[in-house]
Amino acid sequence: MRRLIAAVVVTALALTLGGCSMPAESRLDDFHAEADRLLADTVAVVPEDLIAQRAFSESEPRFGPTEGAAAPGDPAWWQAREDLNLIAETDASASAFDAVSGYLSQEGWSQSRVREVDGWVTEGFRKELDSGEWYIEVTWVPSAPGLAEILGVLVVSPQTVRGDAG
């Protein structure tokens, strides 16, 4: 009987202590799908007649700093991005930005100026969704000689853990 009680106590301790060190479940797969959806919905509001070319697109996990080898509990998030080359028309970038910012504001995203560098303007939009705070960054350029008419959209998920991602 003592052996049985000892075995139960050892098992209970192992489960309790082992459970403390287990990382949270990664949400990267969920965040991948949501980031791609948010990006597609946001870019879709840019009038097609303003788009000359879809210049660049990516959707990938990003991993935070680690100490030593990567571990399942390391910080991670999903990032999706698309850059559009717009038609060579004055204010094409501003018009595209107006469409995007109007849509995001209507959807409840809060807006703030992030930076202005060399004529490029970046606005940040934040919104709390079921899975946490999401961030959308929109870069555009007010028309000026020598600056291309562009629009860049970056979607960043809330932080999760790396899980088994490699």
mmCIF file of C-alpha atoms in Angstrom:
data_model
loop_
_atom_site.group_PDB
_atom_site.id
_atom_site.type_symbol
_atom_site.label_atom_id
_atom_site.label_comp_id
_atom_site.label_asym_id
_atom_site.label_seq_id
_atom_site.Cartn_x
_atom_site.Cartn_y
_atom_site.Cartn_z
ATOM 1 C CA MET A 1 0.000 0.000 0.000
ATOM 2 C CA ARG A 2 2.869 2.383 0.826
ATOM 3 C CA ARG A 3 4.403 1.756 -2.591
ATOM 4 C CA LEU A 4 1.106 2.615 -4.273
ATOM 5 C CA ILE A 5 0.777 5.864 -2.300
ATOM 6 C CA ALA A 6 4.411 6.762 -3.038
ATOM 7 C CA ALA A 7 3.880 6.083 -6.749
ATOM 8 C CA VAL A 8 0.745 8.271 -6.792
ATOM 9 C CA VAL A 9 2.575 11.124 -5.002
ATOM 10 C CA VAL A 10 5.577 10.916 -7.359
ATOM 11 C CA THR A 11 3.282 10.868 -10.404
ATOM 12 C CA ALA A 12 1.270 13.833 -9.114
ATOM 13 C CA LEU A 13 4.448 15.833 -8.444
ATOM 14 C CA ALA A 14 5.864 15.007 -11.866
ATOM 15 C CA LEU A 15 2.652 16.103 -13.579
ATOM 16 C CA THR A 16 2.426 19.285 -11.519
ATOM 17 C CA LEU A 17 6.051 20.330 -11.966
ATOM 18 C CA GLY A 18 6.182 19.191 -15.577
ATOM 19 C CA GLY A 19 3.059 21.193 -16.384
ATOM 20 C CA CYS A 20 4.673 24.354 -15.042
ATOM 21 C CA SER A 21 7.428 24.223 -17.630
ATOM 22 C CA MET A 22 5.267 23.493 -20.656
ATOM 23 C CA PRO A 23 4.976 26.473 -23.009
ATOM 24 C CA ALA A 24 1.630 27.804 -24.150
ATOM 25 C CA GLU A 25 0.283 26.414 -27.390
ATOM 26 C CA SER A 26 1.449 28.262 -30.492
ATOM 27 C CA ARG A 27 -1.193 30.214 -32.420
ATOM 28 C CA LEU A 28 1.029 30.745 -35.488
ATOM 29 C CA ASP A 29 -1.220 28.704 -37.798
ATOM 30 C CA ASP A 30 -4.288 30.703 -36.738
ATOM 31 C CA PHE A 31 -2.375 33.974 -36.999
ATOM 32 C CA HIS A 32 -1.101 33.039 -40.472
ATOM 33 C CA ALA A 33 -4.652 32.655 -41.785
ATOM 34 C CA GLU A 34 -5.896 35.825 -40.055
ATOM 35 C CA ALA A 35 -2.919 37.947 -41.195
ATOM 36 C CA ASP A 36 -3.409 36.843 -44.800
ATOM 37 C CA ARG A 37 -7.136 37.630 -44.584
ATOM 38 C CA LEU A 38 -6.565 41.068 -43.055
ATOM 39 C CA LEU A 39 -3.945 41.882 -45.694
ATOM 40 C CA ALA A 40 -6.185 40.776 -48.571
ATOM 41 C CA ASP A 41 -9.174 42.711 -47.196
ATOM 42 C CA THR A 42 -7.082 45.852 -46.716
ATOM 43 C CA VAL A 43 -5.389 45.793 -50.127
ATOM 44 C CA ALA A 44 -8.723 44.998 -51.825
ATOM 45 C CA VAL A 45 -10.051 48.494 -51.065
ATOM 46 C CA VAL A 46 -7.339 50.154 -53.181
ATOM 47 C CA PRO A 47 -9.014 51.112 -56.465
ATOM 48 C CA GLU A 48 -7.730 48.784 -59.210
ATOM 49 C CA ASP A 49 -7.257 51.696 -61.606
ATOM 50 C CA LEU A 50 -4.563 53.075 -59.268
ATOM 51 C CA ILE A 51 -2.494 49.860 -59.232
ATOM 52 C CA ALA A 52 0.216 49.570 -61.886
ATOM 53 C CA GLN A 53 1.848 46.453 -60.413
ATOM 54 C CA ARG A 54 1.760 44.275 -57.317
ATOM 55 C CA ALA A 55 5.447 44.648 -56.551
ATOM 56 C CA PHE A 56 6.109 42.423 -53.549
ATOM 57 C CA SER A 57 4.230 40.087 -51.258
ATOM 58 C CA GLU A 58 5.261 37.867 -48.348
ATOM 59 C CA SER A 59 3.661 36.086 -45.429
ATOM 60 C CA GLU A 60 5.899 34.445 -42.854
ATOM 61 C CA PRO A 61 6.480 33.780 -39.168
ATOM 62 C CA ARG A 62 8.865 35.984 -37.245
ATOM 63 C CA PHE A 63 10.681 34.900 -34.123
ATOM 64 C CA GLY A 64 11.796 36.992 -31.173
ATOM 65 C CA PRO A 65 15.215 36.967 -29.589
ATOM 66 C CA THR A 66 16.308 33.740 -27.982
ATOM 67 C CA GLU A 67 19.069 32.787 -25.640
ATOM 68 C CA GLY A 68 20.840 29.814 -27.148
ATOM 69 C CA ALA A 69 19.024 27.327 -29.335
ATOM 70 C CA ALA A 70 15.457 28.012 -30.441
ATOM 71 C CA ALA A 71 12.836 26.589 -28.082
ATOM 72 C CA PRO A 72 9.061 26.038 -28.438
ATOM 73 C CA GLY A 73 8.356 28.701 -25.780
ATOM 74 C CA ASP A 74 10.260 31.470 -27.612
ATOM 75 C CA PRO A 75 8.221 34.517 -28.720
ATOM 76 C CA ALA A 76 6.804 34.485 -32.247
ATOM 77 C CA TRP A 77 4.283 36.341 -34.414
ATOM 78 C CA TRP A 78 3.049 36.306 -38.011
ATOM 79 C CA GLN A 79 3.766 39.047 -40.502
ATOM 80 C CA ALA A 80 2.165 39.539 -43.940
ATOM 81 C CA ARG A 81 3.138 42.310 -46.346
ATOM 82 C CA GLU A 82 2.242 43.587 -49.795
ATOM 83 C CA ASP A 83 3.740 46.512 -51.700
ATOM 84 C CA LEU A 84 1.931 48.102 -54.626
ATOM 85 C CA ASN A 85 3.476 50.202 -57.368
ATOM 86 C CA LEU A 86 0.828 52.722 -58.301
ATOM 87 C CA ILE A 87 0.218 54.566 -61.538
ATOM 88 C CA ALA A 88 2.441 57.561 -62.273
ATOM 89 C CA GLU A 89 -0.261 60.086 -61.480
ATOM 90 C CA THR A 90 -0.119 62.912 -58.965
ATOM 91 C CA ASP A 91 -1.674 61.884 -55.647
ATOM 92 C CA ALA A 92 -2.164 58.213 -56.606
ATOM 93 C CA SER A 93 -0.488 57.157 -53.351
ATOM 94 C CA ALA A 94 -2.532 59.632 -51.306
ATOM 95 C CA SER A 95 -5.751 58.401 -52.952
ATOM 96 C CA ALA A 96 -4.844 54.772 -52.257
ATOM 97 C CA PHE A 97 -4.016 55.645 -48.642
ATOM 98 C CA ASP A 98 -7.309 57.513 -48.237
ATOM 99 C CA ALA A 99 -9.202 54.404 -49.397
ATOM 100 C CA VAL A 100 -7.300 52.155 -46.974
ATOM 101 C CA SER A 101 -7.481 54.502 -43.973
ATOM 102 C CA GLY A 102 -11.194 55.103 -44.567
ATOM 103 C CA TYR A 103 -11.841 51.354 -44.669
ATOM 104 C CA LEU A 104 -9.766 50.605 -41.556
ATOM 105 C CA SER A 105 -11.351 53.470 -39.600
ATOM 106 C CA GLN A 106 -14.810 52.223 -40.582
ATOM 107 C CA GLU A 107 -13.809 48.759 -39.324
ATOM 108 C CA GLY A 108 -12.843 50.181 -35.912
ATOM 109 C CA TRP A 109 -9.052 50.401 -36.238
ATOM 110 C CA SER A 110 -7.399 53.280 -34.332
ATOM 111 C CA GLN A 111 -4.876 55.292 -36.342
ATOM 112 C CA SER A 112 -1.656 57.071 -35.381
ATOM 113 C CA ARG A 113 1.296 58.552 -37.266
ATOM 114 C CA VAL A 114 4.322 56.279 -36.915
ATOM 115 C CA ARG A 115 6.992 58.170 -38.845
ATOM 116 C CA GLU A 116 7.860 60.442 -41.764
ATOM 117 C CA VAL A 117 11.209 59.814 -43.430
ATOM 118 C CA ASP A 118 12.470 61.312 -46.697
ATOM 119 C CA GLY A 119 8.954 62.078 -47.890
ATOM 120 C CA TRP A 120 7.540 58.643 -46.998
ATOM 121 C CA VAL A 121 4.707 58.607 -44.466
ATOM 122 C CA THR A 122 3.864 55.592 -42.303
ATOM 123 C CA GLU A 123 0.591 55.325 -40.396
ATOM 124 C CA GLY A 124 -0.142 52.613 -37.830
ATOM 125 C CA PHE A 125 -3.557 51.088 -37.174
ATOM 126 C CA ARG A 126 -4.373 48.978 -34.106
ATOM 127 C CA LYS A 127 -7.365 46.875 -33.200
ATOM 128 C CA GLU A 128 -8.158 44.361 -30.477
ATOM 129 C CA LEU A 129 -9.522 41.161 -31.996
ATOM 130 C CA ASP A 130 -10.434 37.916 -30.199
ATOM 131 C CA SER A 131 -6.832 36.744 -30.431
ATOM 132 C CA GLY A 132 -5.221 39.948 -29.129
ATOM 133 C CA GLU A 133 -4.014 43.280 -30.498
ATOM 134 C CA TRP A 134 -3.319 43.345 -34.238
ATOM 135 C CA TYR A 135 -1.298 46.011 -36.015
ATOM 136 C CA ILE A 136 -1.469 47.221 -39.612
ATOM 137 C CA GLU A 137 1.149 49.612 -40.940
ATOM 138 C CA VAL A 138 0.475 51.543 -44.149
ATOM 139 C CA THR A 139 3.294 53.392 -45.931
ATOM 140 C CA TRP A 140 2.558 55.920 -48.651
ATOM 141 C CA VAL A 141 4.129 58.985 -50.193
ATOM 142 C CA PRO A 142 2.618 62.411 -50.761
ATOM 143 C CA SER A 143 3.275 63.334 -54.387
ATOM 144 C CA ALA A 144 6.638 64.981 -54.909
ATOM 145 C CA PRO A 145 9.104 65.146 -57.794
ATOM 146 C CA GLY A 146 11.345 62.077 -57.879
ATOM 147 C CA LEU A 147 9.257 59.973 -55.483
ATOM 148 C CA ALA A 148 7.469 56.923 -56.858
ATOM 149 C CA GLU A 149 3.770 56.533 -56.151
ATOM 150 C CA ILE A 150 3.621 53.479 -53.863
ATOM 151 C CA LEU A 151 1.543 51.933 -51.118
ATOM 152 C CA GLY A 152 2.867 49.363 -48.655
ATOM 153 C CA VAL A 153 0.705 47.386 -46.231
ATOM 154 C CA LEU A 154 2.147 45.323 -43.362
ATOM 155 C CA VAL A 155 0.009 43.204 -41.012
ATOM 156 C CA VAL A 156 1.489 42.022 -37.696
ATOM 157 C CA SER A 157 -0.246 39.486 -35.450
ATOM 158 C CA PRO A 158 -0.251 39.477 -31.662
ATOM 159 C CA GLN A 159 2.630 37.617 -30.055
ATOM 160 C CA THR A 160 2.387 33.898 -29.421
ATOM 161 C CA VAL A 161 5.052 31.245 -28.894
ATOM 162 C CA ARG A 162 7.175 29.478 -31.469
ATOM 163 C CA GLY A 163 5.813 26.002 -30.815
ATOM 164 C CA ASP A 164 7.206 23.441 -33.258
ATOM 165 C CA ALA A 165 7.785 26.043 -36.025
ATOM 166 C CA GLY A 166 11.160 25.723 -37.627
#
